[in-house]
Short mmCIF file of N, CA, C and O and ligand atoms in Angstrom, two decimals:
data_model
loop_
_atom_site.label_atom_id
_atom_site.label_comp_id
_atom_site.label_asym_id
_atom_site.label_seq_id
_atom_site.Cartn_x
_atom_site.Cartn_y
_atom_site.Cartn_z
N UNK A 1 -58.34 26.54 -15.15
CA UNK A 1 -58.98 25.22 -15.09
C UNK A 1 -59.10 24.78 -13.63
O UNK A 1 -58.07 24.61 -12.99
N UNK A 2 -60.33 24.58 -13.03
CA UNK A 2 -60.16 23.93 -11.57
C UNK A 2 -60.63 22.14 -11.62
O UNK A 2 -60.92 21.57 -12.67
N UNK A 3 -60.63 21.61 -10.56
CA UNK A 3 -60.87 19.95 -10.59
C UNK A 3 -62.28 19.88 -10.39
O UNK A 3 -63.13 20.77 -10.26
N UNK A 4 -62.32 19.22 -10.40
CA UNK A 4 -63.82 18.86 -9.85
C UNK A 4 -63.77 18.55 -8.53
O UNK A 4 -62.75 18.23 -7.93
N UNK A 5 -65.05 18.67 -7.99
CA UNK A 5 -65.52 18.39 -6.46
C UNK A 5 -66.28 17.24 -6.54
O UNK A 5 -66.94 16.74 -7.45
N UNK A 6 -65.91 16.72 -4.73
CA UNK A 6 -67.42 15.98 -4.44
C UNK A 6 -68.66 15.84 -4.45
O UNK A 6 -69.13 16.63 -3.63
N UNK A 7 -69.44 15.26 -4.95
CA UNK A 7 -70.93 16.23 -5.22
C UNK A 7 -71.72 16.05 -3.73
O UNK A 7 -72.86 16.40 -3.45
N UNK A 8 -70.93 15.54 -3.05
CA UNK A 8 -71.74 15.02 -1.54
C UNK A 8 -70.99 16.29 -0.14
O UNK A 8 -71.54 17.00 0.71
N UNK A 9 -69.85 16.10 -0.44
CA UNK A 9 -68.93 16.75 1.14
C UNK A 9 -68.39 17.86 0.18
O UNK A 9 -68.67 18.93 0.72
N UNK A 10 -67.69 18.10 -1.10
CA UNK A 10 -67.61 19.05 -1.67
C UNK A 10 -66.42 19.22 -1.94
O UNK A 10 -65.90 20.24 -2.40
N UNK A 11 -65.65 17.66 -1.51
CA UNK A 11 -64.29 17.56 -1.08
C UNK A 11 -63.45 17.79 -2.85
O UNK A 11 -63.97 17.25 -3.83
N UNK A 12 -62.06 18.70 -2.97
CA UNK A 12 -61.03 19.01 -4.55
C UNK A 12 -60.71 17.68 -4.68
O UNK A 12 -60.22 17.12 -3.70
N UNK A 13 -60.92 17.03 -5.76
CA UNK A 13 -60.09 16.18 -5.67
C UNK A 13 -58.79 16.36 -6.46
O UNK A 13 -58.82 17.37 -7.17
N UNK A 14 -57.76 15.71 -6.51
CA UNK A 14 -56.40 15.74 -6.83
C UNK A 14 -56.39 15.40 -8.00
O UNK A 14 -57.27 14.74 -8.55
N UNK A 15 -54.87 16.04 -8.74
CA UNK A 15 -55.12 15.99 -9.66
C UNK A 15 -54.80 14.77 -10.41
O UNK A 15 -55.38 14.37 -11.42
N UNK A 16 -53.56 14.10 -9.64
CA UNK A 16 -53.34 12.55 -9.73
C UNK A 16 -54.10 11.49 -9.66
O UNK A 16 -53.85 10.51 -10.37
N UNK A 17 -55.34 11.52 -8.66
CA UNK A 17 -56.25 11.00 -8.17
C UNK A 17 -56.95 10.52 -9.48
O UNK A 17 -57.21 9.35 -9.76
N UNK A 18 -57.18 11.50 -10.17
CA UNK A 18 -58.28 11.35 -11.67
C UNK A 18 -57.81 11.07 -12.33
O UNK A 18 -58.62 10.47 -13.04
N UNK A 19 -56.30 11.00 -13.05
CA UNK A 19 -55.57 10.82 -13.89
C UNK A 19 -55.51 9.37 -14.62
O UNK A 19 -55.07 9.41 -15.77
N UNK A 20 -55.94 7.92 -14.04
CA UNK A 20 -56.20 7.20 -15.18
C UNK A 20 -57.49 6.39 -14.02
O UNK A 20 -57.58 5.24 -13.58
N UNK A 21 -58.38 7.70 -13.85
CA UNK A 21 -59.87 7.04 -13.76
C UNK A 21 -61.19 6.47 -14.36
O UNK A 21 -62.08 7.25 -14.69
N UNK A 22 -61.28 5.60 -14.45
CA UNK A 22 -62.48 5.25 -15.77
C UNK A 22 -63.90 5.39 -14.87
O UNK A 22 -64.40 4.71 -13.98
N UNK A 23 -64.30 6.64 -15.58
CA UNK A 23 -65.81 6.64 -15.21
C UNK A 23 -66.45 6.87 -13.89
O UNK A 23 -67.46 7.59 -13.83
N UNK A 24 -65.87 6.23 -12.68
CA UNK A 24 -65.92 6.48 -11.34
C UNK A 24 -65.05 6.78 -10.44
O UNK A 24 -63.86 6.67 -10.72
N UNK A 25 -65.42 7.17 -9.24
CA UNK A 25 -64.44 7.39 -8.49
C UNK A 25 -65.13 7.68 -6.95
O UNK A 25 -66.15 8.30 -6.65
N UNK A 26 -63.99 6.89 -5.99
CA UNK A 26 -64.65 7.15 -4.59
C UNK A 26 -64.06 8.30 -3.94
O UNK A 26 -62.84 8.43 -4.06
N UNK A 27 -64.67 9.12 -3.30
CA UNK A 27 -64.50 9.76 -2.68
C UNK A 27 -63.22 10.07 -1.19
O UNK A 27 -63.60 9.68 -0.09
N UNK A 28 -62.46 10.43 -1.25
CA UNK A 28 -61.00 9.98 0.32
C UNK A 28 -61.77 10.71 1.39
O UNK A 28 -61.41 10.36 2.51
N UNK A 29 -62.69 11.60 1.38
CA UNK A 29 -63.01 12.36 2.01
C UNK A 29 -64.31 11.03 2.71
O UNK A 29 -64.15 10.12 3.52
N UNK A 30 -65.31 11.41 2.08
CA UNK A 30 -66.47 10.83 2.62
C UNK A 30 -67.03 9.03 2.26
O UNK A 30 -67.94 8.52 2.91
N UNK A 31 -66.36 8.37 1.28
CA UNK A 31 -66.31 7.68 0.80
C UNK A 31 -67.21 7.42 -0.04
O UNK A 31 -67.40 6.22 -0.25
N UNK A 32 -67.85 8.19 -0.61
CA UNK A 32 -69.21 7.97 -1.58
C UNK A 32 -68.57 7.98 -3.39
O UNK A 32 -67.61 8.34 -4.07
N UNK A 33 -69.96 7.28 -3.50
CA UNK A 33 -68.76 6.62 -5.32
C UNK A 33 -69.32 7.80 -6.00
O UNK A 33 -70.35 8.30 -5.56
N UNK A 34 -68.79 8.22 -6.91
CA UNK A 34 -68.75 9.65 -7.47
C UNK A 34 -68.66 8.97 -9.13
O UNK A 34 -67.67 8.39 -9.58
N UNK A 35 -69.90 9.22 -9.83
CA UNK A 35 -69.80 9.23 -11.01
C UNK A 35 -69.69 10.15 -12.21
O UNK A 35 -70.52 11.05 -12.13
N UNK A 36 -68.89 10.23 -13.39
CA UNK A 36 -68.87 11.16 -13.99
C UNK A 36 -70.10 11.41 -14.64
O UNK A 36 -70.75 10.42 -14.98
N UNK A 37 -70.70 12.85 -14.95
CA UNK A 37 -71.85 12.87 -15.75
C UNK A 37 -72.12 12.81 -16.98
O UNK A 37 -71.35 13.04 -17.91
N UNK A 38 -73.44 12.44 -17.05
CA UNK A 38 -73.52 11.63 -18.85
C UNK A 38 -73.26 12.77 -19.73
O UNK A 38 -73.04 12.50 -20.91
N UNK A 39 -73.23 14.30 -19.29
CA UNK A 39 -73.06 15.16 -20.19
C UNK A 39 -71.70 15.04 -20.57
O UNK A 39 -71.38 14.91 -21.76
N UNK A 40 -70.72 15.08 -19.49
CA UNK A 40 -69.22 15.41 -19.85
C UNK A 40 -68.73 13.67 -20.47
O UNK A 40 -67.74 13.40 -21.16
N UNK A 41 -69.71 12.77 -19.99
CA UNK A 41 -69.23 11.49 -21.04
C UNK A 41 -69.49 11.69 -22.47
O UNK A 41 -68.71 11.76 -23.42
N UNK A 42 -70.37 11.73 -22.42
CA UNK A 42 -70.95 12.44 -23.64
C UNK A 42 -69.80 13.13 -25.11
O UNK A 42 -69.79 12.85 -26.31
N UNK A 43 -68.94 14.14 -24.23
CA UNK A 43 -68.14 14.86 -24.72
C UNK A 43 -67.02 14.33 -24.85
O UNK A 43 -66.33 14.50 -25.86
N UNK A 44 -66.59 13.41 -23.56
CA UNK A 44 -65.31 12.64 -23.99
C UNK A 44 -65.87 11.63 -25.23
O UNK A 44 -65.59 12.03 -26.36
N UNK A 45 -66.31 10.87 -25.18
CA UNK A 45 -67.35 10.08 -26.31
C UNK A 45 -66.81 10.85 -28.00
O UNK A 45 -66.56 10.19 -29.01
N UNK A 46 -66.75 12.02 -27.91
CA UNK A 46 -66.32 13.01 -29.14
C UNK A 46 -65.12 13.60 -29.42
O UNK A 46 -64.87 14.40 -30.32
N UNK A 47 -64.14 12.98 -28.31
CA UNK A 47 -62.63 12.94 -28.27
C UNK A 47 -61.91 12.10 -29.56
O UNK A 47 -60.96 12.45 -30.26
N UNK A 48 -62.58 11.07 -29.60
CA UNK A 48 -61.68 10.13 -30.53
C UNK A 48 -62.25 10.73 -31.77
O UNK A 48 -61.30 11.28 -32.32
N UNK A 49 -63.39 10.91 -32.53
CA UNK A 49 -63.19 10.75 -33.69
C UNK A 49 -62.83 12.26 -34.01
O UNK A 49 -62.67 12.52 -35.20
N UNK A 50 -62.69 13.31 -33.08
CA UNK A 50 -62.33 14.79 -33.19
C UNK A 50 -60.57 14.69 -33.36
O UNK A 50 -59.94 15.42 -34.12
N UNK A 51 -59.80 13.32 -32.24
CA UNK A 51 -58.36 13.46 -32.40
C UNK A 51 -57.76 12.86 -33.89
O UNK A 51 -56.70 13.18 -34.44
N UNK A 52 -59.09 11.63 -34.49
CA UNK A 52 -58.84 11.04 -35.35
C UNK A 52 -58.76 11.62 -37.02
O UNK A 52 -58.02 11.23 -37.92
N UNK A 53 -60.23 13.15 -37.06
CA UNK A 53 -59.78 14.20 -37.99
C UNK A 53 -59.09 14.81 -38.05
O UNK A 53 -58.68 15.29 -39.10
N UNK A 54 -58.53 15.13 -36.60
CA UNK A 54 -57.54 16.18 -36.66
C UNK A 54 -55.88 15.54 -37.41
O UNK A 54 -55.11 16.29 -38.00
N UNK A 55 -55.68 14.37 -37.26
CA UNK A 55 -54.64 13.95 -37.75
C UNK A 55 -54.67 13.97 -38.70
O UNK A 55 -53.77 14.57 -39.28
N UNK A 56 -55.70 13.35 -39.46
CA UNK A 56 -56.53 13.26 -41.27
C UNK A 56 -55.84 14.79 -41.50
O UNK A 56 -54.93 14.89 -42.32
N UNK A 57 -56.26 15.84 -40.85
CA UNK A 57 -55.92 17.03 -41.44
C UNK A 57 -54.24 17.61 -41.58
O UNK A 57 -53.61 18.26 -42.41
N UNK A 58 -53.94 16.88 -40.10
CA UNK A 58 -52.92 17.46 -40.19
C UNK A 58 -51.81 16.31 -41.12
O UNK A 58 -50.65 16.70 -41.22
N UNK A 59 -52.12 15.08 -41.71
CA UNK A 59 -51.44 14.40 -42.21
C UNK A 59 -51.64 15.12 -44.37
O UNK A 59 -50.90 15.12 -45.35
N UNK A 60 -52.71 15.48 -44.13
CA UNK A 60 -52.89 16.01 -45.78
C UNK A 60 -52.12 17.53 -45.74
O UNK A 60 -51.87 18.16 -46.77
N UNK A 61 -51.83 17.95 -44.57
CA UNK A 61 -51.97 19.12 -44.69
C UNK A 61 -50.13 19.67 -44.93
O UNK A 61 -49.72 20.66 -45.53
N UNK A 62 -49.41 18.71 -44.27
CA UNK A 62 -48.22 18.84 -44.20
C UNK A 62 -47.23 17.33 -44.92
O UNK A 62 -46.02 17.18 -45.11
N UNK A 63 -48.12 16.65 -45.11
CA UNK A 63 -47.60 15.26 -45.92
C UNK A 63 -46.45 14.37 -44.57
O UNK A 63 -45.28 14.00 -44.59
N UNK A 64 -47.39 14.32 -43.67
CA UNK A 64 -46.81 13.98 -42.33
C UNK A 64 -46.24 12.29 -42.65
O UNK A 64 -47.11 11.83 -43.38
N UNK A 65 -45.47 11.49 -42.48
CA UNK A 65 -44.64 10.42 -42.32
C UNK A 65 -45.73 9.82 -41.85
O UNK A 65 -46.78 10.37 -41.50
N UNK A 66 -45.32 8.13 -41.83
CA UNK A 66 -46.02 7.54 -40.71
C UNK A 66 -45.85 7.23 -39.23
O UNK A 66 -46.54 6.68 -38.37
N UNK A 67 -44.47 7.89 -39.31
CA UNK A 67 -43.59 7.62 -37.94
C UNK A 67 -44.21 9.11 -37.07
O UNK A 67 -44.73 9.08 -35.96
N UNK A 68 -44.00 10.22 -37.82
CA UNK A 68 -44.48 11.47 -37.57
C UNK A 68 -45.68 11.84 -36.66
O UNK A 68 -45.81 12.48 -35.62
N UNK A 69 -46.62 11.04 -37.66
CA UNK A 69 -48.41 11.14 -37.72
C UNK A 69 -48.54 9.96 -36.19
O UNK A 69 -49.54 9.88 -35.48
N UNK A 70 -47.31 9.20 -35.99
CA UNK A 70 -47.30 7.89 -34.41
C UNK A 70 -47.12 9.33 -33.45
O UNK A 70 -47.97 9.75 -32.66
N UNK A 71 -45.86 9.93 -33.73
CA UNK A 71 -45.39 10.94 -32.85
C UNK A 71 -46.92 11.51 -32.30
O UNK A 71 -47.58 11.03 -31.38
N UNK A 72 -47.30 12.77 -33.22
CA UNK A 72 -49.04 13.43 -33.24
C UNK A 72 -49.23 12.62 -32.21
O UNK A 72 -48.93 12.80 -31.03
N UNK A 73 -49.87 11.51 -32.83
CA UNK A 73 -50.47 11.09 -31.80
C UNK A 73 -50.49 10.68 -30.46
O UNK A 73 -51.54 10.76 -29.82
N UNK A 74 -49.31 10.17 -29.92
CA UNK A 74 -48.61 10.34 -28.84
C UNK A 74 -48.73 11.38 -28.07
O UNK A 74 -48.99 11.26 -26.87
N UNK A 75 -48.60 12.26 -28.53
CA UNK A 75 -48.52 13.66 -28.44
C UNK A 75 -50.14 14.13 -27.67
O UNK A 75 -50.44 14.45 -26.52
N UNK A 76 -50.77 14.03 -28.66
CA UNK A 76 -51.74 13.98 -28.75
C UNK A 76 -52.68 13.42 -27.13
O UNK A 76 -53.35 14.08 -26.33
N UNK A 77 -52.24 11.61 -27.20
CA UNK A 77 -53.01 11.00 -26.17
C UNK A 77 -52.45 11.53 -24.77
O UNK A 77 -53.11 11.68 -23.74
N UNK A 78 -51.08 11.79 -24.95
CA UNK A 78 -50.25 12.29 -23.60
C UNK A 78 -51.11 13.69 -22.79
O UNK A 78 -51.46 13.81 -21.62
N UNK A 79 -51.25 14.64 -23.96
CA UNK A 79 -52.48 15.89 -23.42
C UNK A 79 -53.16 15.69 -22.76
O UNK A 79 -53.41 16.06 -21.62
N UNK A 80 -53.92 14.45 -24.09
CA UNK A 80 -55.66 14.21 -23.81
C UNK A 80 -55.69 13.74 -22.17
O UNK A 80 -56.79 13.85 -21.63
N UNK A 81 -54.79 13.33 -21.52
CA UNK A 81 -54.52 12.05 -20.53
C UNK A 81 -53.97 13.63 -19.86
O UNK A 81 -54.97 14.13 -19.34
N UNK A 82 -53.25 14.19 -19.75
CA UNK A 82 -52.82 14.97 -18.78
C UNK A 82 -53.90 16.06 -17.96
O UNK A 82 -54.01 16.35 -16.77
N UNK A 83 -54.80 16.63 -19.49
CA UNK A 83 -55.82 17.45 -19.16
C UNK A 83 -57.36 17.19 -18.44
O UNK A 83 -58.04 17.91 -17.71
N UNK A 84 -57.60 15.68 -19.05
CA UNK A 84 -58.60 15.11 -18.86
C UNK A 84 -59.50 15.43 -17.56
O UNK A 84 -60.70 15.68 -17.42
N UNK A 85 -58.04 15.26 -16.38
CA UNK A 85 -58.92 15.56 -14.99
C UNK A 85 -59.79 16.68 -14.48
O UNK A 85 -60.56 16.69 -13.52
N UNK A 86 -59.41 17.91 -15.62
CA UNK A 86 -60.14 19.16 -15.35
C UNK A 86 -61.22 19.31 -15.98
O UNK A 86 -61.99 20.27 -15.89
N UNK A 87 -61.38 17.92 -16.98
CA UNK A 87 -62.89 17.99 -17.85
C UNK A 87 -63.71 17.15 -16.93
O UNK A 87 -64.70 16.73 -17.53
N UNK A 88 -63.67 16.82 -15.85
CA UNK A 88 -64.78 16.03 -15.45
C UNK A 88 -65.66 17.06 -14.22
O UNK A 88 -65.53 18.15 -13.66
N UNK A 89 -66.77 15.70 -14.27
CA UNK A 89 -67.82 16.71 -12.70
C UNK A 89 -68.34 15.50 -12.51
O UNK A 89 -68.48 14.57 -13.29
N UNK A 90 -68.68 15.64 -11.12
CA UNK A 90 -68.96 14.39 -10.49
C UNK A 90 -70.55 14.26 -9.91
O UNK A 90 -70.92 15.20 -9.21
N UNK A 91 -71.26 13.45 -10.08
CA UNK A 91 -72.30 13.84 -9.62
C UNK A 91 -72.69 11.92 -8.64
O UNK A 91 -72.05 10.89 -8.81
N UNK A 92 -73.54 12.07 -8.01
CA UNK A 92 -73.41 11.18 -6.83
C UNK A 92 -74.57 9.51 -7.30
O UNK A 92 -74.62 8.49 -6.61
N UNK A 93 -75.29 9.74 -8.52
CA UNK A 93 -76.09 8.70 -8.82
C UNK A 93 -75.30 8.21 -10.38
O UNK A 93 -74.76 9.05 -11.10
N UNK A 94 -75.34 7.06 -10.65
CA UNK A 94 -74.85 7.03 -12.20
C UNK A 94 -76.44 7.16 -13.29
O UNK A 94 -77.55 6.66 -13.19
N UNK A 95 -75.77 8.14 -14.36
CA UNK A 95 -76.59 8.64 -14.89
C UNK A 95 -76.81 7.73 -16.27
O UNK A 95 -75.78 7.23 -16.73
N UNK A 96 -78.01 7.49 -16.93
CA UNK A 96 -77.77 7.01 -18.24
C UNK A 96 -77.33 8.07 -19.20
O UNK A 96 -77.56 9.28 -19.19
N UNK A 97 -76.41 7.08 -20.34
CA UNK A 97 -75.90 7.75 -21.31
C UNK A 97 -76.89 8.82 -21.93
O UNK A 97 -76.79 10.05 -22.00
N UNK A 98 -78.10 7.74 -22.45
CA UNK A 98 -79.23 8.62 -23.53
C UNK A 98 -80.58 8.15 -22.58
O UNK A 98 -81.72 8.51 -22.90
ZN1 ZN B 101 -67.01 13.27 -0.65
#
């Protein structure tokens, strides 16, 4: 998995850096605002109701508690939130959704 770059100077960004970024981000290097693209929004956009079946499944599937199915999910958002920074790309204009 690598990070994403600057789409201007080309500058890695960190991996902390992205970690609870919404949508934008400025650049340390060159200072230019760096928006995520509508494709990879797009895809986060299909995070929730993909984490929200997956519980559906895994709650029929094993007769999960309700304390359990809190855990999952925890579980779950802690990933989604850890990995997140390697799903993005940055591109230098903000793009429309559709
Ligand atoms: Zn830059």
């Amino acid at each position: 998995m690598i990070l994403p770059h600057c789409s201007m100077c080309n500058y890695q960004f960190k991996w902390k850096e992205l970690l609870f970024m919404m949508g934008m981000k400025r650049c340390p290097k060159c200072g230019e605002t760096q928006y995520v693209t509508a494709k990879k929004r797009r895809q986060a956009a299909w995070c929730g109701p993909v984490i929200v079946t997956l519980m559906f499944v895994l709650q029929t599937l094993f007769s999960l508690t309700m304390q359990s199915l809190v855990v999952v999910g925890l579980v779950l958002i802690i990933v989604g939130v850890t990995v997140s920074p390697f799903m993005y790309e940055f591109t230098e204009k903000e793009e429309p959704l559709f």
